mmCIF file with all atom_site columns, C-alpha atoms in Angstrom:
data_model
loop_
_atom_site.group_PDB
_atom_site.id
_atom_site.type_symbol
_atom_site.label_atom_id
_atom_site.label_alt_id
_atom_site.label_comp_id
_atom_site.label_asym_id
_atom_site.label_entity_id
_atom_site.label_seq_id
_atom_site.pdbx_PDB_ins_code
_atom_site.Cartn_x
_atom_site.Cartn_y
_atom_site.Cartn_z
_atom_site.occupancy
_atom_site.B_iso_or_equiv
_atom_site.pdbx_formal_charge
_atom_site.auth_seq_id
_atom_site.auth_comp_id
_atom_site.auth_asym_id
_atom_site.auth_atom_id
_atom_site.pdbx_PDB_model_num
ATOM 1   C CA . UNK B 1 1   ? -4.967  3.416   -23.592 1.00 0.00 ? 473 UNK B CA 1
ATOM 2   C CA . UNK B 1 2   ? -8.224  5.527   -22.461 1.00 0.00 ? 474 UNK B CA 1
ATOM 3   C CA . UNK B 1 3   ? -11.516 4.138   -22.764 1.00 0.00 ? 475 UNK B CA 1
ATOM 4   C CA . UNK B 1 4   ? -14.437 6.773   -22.898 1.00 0.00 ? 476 UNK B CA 1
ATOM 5   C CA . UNK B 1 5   ? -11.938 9.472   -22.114 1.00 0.00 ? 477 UNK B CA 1
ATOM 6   C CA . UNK B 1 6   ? -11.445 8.211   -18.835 1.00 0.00 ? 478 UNK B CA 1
ATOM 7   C CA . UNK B 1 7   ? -7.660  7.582   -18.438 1.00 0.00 ? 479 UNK B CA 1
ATOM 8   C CA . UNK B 1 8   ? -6.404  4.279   -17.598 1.00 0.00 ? 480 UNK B CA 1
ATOM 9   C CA . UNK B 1 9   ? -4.536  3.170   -14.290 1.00 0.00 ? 481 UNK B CA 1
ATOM 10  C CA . UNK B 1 10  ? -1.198  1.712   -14.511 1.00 0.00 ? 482 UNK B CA 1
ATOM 11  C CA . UNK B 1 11  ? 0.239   -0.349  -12.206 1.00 0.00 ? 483 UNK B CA 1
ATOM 12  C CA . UNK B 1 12  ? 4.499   -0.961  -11.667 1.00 0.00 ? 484 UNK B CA 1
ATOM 13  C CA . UNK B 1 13  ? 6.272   -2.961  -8.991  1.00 0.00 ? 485 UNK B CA 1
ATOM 14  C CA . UNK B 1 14  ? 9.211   -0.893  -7.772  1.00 0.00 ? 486 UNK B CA 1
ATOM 15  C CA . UNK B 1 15  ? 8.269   2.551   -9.368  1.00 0.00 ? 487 UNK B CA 1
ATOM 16  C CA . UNK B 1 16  ? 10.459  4.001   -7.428  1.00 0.00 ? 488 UNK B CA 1
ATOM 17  C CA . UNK B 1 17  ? 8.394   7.209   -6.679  1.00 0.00 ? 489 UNK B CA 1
ATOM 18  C CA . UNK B 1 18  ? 9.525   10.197  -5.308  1.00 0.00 ? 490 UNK B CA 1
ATOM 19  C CA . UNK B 1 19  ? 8.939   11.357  -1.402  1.00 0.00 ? 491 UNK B CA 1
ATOM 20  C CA . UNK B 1 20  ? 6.544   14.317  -2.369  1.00 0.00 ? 492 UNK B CA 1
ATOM 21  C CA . UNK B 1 21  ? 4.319   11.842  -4.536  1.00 0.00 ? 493 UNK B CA 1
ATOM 22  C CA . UNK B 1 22  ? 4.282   9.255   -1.662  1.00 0.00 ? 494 UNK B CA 1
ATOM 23  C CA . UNK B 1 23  ? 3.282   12.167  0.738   1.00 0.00 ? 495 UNK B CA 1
ATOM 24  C CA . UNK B 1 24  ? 1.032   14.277  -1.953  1.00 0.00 ? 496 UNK B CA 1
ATOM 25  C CA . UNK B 1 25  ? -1.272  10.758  -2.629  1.00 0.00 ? 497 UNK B CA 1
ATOM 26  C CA . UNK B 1 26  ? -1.708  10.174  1.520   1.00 0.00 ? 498 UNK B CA 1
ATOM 27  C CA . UNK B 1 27  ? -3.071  13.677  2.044   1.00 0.00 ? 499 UNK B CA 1
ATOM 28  C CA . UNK B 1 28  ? -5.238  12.732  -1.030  1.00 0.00 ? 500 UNK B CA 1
ATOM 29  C CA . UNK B 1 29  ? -6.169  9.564   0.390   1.00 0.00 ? 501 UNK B CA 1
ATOM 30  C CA . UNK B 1 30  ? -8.147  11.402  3.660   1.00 0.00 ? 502 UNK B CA 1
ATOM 31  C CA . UNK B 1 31  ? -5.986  9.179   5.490   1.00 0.00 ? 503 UNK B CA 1
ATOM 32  C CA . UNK B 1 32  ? -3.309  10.310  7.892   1.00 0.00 ? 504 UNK B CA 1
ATOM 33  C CA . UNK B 1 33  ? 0.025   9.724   8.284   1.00 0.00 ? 505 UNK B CA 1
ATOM 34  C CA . UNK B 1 34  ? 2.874   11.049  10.410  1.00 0.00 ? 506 UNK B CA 1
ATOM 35  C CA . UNK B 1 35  ? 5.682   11.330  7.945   1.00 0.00 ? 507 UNK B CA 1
ATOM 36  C CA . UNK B 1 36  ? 5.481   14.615  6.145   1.00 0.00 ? 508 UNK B CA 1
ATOM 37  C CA . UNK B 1 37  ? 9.334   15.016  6.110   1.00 0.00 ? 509 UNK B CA 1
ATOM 38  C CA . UNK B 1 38  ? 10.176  14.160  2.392   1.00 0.00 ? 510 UNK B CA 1
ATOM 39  C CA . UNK B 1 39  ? 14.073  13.256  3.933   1.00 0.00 ? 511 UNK B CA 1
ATOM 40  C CA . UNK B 1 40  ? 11.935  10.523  6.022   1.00 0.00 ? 512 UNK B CA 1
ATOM 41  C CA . UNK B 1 41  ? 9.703   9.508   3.553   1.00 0.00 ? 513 UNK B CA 1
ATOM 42  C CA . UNK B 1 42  ? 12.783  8.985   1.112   1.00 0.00 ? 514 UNK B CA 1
ATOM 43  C CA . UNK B 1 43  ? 14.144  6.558   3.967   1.00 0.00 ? 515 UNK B CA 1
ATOM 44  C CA . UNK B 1 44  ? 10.898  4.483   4.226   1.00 0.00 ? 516 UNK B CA 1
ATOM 45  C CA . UNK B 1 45  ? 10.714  4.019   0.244   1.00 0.00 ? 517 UNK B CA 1
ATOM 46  C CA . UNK B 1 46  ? 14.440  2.948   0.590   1.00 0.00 ? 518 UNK B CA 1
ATOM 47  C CA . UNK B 1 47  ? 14.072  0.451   3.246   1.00 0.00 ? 519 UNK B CA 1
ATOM 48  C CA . UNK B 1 48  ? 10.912  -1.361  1.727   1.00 0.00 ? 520 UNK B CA 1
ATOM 49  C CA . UNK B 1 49  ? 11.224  -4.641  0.479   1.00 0.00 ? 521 UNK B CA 1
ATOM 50  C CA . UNK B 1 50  ? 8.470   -4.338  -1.908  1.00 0.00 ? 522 UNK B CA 1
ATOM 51  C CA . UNK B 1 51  ? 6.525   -1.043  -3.757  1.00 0.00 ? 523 UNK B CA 1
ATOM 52  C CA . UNK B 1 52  ? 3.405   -1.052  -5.593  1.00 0.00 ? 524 UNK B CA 1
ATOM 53  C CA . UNK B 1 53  ? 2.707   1.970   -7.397  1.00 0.00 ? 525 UNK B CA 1
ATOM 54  C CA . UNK B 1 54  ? -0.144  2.932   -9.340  1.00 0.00 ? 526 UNK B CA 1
ATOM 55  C CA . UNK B 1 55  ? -0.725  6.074   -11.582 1.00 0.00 ? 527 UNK B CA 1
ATOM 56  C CA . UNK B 1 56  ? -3.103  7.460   -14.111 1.00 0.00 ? 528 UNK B CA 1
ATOM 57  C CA . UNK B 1 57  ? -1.425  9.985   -16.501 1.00 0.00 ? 529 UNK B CA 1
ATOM 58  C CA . UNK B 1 58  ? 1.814   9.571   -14.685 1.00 0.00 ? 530 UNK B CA 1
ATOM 59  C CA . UNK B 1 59  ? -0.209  11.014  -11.127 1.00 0.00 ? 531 UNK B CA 1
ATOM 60  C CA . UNK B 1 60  ? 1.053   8.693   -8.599  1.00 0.00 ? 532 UNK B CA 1
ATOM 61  C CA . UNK B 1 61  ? -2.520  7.309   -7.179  1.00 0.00 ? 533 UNK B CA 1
ATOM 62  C CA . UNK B 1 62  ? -1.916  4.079   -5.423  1.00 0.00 ? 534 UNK B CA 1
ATOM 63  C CA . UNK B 1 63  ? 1.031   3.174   -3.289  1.00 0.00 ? 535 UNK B CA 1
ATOM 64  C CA . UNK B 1 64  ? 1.611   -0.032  -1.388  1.00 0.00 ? 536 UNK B CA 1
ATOM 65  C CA . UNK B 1 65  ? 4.828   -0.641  0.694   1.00 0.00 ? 537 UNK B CA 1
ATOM 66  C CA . UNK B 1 66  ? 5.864   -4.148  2.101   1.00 0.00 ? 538 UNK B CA 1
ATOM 67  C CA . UNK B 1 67  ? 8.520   -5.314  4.449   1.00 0.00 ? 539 UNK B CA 1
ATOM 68  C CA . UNK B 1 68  ? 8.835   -9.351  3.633   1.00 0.00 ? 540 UNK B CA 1
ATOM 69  C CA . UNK B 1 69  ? 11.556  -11.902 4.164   1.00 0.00 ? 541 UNK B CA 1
ATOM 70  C CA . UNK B 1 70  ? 10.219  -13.499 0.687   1.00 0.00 ? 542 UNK B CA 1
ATOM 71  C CA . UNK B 1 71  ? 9.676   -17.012 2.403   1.00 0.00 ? 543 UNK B CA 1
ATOM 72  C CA . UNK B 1 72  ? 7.519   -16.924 5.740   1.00 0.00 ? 544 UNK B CA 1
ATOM 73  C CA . UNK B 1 73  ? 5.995   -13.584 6.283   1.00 0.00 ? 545 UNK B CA 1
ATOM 74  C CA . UNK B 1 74  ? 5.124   -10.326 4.553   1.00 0.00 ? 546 UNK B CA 1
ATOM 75  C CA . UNK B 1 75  ? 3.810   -7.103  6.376   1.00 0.00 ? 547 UNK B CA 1
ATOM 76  C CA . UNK B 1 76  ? 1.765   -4.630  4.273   1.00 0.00 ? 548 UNK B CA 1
ATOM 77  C CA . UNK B 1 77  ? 3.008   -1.249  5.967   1.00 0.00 ? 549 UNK B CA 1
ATOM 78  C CA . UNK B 1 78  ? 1.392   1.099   3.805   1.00 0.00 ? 550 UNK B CA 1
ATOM 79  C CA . UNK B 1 79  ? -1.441  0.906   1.411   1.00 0.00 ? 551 UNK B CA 1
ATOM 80  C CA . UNK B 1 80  ? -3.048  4.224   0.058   1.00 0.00 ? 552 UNK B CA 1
ATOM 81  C CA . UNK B 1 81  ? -5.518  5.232   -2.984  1.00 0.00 ? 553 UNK B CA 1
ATOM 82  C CA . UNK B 1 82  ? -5.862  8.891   -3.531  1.00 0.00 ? 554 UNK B CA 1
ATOM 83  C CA . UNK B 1 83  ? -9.653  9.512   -2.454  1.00 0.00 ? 555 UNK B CA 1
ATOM 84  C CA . UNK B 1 84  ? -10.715 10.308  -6.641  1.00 0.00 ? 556 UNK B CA 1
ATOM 85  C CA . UNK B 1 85  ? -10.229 6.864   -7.745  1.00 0.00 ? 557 UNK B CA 1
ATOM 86  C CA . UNK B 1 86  ? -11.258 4.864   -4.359  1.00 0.00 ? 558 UNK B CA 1
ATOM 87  C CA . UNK B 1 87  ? -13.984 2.531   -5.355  1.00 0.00 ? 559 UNK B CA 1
ATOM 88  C CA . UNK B 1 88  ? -12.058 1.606   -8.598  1.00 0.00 ? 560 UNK B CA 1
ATOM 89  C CA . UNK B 1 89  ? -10.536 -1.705  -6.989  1.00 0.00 ? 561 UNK B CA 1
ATOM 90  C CA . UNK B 1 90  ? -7.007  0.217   -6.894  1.00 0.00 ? 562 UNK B CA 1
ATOM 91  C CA . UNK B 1 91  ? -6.296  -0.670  -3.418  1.00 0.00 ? 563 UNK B CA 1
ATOM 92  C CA . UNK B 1 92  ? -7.816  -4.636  -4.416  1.00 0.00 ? 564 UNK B CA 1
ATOM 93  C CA . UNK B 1 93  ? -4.893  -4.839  -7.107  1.00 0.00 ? 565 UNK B CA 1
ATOM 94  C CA . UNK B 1 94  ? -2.217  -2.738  -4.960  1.00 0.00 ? 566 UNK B CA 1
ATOM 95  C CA . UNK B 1 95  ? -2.713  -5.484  -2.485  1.00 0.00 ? 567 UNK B CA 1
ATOM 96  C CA . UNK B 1 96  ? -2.638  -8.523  -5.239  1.00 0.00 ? 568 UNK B CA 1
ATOM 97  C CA . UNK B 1 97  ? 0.463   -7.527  -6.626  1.00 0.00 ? 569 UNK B CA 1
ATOM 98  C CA . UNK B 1 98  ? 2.315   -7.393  -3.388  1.00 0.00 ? 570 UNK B CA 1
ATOM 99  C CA . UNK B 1 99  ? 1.092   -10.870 -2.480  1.00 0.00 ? 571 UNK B CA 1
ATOM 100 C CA . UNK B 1 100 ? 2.499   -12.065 -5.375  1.00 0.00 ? 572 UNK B CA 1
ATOM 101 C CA . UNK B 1 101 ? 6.024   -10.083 -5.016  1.00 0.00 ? 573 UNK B CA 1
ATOM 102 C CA . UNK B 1 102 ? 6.138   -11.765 -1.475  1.00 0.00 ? 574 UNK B CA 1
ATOM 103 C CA . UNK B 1 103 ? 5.566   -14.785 -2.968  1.00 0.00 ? 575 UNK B CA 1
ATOM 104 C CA . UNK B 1 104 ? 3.358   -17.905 -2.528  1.00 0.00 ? 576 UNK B CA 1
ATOM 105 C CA . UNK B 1 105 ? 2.719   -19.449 0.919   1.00 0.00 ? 577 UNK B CA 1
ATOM 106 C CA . UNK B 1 106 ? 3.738   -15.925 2.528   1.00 0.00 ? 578 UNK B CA 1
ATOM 107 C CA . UNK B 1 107 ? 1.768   -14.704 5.303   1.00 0.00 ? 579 UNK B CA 1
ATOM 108 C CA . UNK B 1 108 ? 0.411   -11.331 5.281   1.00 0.00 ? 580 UNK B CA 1
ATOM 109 C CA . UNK B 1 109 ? -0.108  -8.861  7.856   1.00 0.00 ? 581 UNK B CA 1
ATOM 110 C CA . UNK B 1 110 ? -1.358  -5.401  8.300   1.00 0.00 ? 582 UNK B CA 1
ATOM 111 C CA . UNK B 1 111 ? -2.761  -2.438  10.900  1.00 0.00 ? 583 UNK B CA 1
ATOM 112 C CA . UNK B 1 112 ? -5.680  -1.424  9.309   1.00 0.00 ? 584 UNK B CA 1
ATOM 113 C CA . UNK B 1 113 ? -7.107  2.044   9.334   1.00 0.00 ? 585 UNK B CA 1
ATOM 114 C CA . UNK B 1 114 ? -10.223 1.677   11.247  1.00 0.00 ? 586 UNK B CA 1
ATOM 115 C CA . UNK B 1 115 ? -12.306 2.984   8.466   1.00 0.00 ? 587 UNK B CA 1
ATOM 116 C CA . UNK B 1 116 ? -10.516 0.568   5.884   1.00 0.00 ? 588 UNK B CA 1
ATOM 117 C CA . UNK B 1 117 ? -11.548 -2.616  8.311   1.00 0.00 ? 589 UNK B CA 1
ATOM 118 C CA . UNK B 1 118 ? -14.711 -3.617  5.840   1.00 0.00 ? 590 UNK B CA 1
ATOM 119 C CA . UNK B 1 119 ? -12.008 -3.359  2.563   1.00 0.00 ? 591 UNK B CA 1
ATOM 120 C CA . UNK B 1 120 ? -9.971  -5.836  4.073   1.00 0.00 ? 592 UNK B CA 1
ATOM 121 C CA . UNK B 1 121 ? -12.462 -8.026  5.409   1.00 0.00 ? 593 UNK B CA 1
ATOM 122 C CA . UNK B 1 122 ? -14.113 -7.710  1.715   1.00 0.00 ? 594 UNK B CA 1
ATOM 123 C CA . UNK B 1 123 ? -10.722 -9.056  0.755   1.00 0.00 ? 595 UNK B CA 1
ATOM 124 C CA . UNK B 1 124 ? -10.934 -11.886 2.420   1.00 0.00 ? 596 UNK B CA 1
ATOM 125 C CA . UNK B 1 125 ? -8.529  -11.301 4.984   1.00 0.00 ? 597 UNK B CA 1
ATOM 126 C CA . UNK B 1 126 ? -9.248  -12.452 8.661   1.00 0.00 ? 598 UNK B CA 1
ATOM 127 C CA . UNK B 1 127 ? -8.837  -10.746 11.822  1.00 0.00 ? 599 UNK B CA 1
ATOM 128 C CA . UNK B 1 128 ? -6.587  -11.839 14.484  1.00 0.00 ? 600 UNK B CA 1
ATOM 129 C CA . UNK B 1 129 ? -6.190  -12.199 18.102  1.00 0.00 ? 601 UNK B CA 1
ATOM 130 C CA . UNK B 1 130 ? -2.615  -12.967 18.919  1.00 0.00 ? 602 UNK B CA 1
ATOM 131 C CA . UNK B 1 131 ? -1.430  -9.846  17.438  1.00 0.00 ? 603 UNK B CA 1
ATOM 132 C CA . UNK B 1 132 ? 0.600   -7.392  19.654  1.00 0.00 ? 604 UNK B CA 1
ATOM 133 C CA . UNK B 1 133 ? 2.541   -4.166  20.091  1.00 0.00 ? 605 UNK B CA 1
ATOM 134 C CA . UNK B 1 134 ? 4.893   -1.590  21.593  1.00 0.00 ? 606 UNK B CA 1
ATOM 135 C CA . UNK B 1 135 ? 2.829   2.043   21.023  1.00 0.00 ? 607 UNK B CA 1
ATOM 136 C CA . UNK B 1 136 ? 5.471   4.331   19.472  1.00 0.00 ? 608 UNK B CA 1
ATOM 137 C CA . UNK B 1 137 ? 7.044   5.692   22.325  1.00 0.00 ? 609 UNK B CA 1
#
């Protein structure tokens, strides 16, 4: 339904969306990412545990991706709004709905781009210390 012309965002858990959608909506975003290889991309939409998608007019432009064990923790590998509707709370309800997929009582985790720090923070999500990590080698 479109209010004022302006056309409504749908969300889905498990869209499924294609590899060329996932990669089209990062270079959107203005936020980088190292997988440009549709074959690869297809293998990280496979292996995730959880996918948010949302879309206005069918345009995949929202996409969440979680790796969870459904019970203790969840980690939020991907989250990314296409740049013309940032602002619209898309990433907010990406990030809702994959809490709730993970379930209640999960713990969440994420990297966050350093110019998404304040959205996450706005969230209400706190900042650690006793994270750590191998560098891709």
């Amino acid at each position: 339904m479109e209010r004022d012309n302006v056309p409504e965002i749908t969300y889905a858990l498990e869209d499924c969306p294609t590899p060329v959608e996932v990669i089209r909506v990062f270079v959107a975003s203005g936020l980088p990412h190292a997988l440009d290889d549709p074959a690869k991309m297809a293998r990280l939409i496979e292996t995730a545990d959880v996918i948010v998608c949302a879309r206005e007019d069918g345009r995949l432009v929202g996409f969440a991706r979680a790796l969870t064990d459904f019970l203790y923790t969840c980690y939020l590998s991907d989250l990314v709004v296409d740049a013309a509707c940032q602002g619209k709370g898309v990433g907010a309800e990406l990030v809702r709905r994959v809490r709730c997929a993970a379930g209640e009582g999960v713990r969440f985790h994420l990297f966050a781009a350093p110019g998404a720090v304040t959205f996450y923070e706005r969230l209400g999500m706190k900042r650690v210390d006793d994270a750590w990590e191998w560098p891709a080698a």
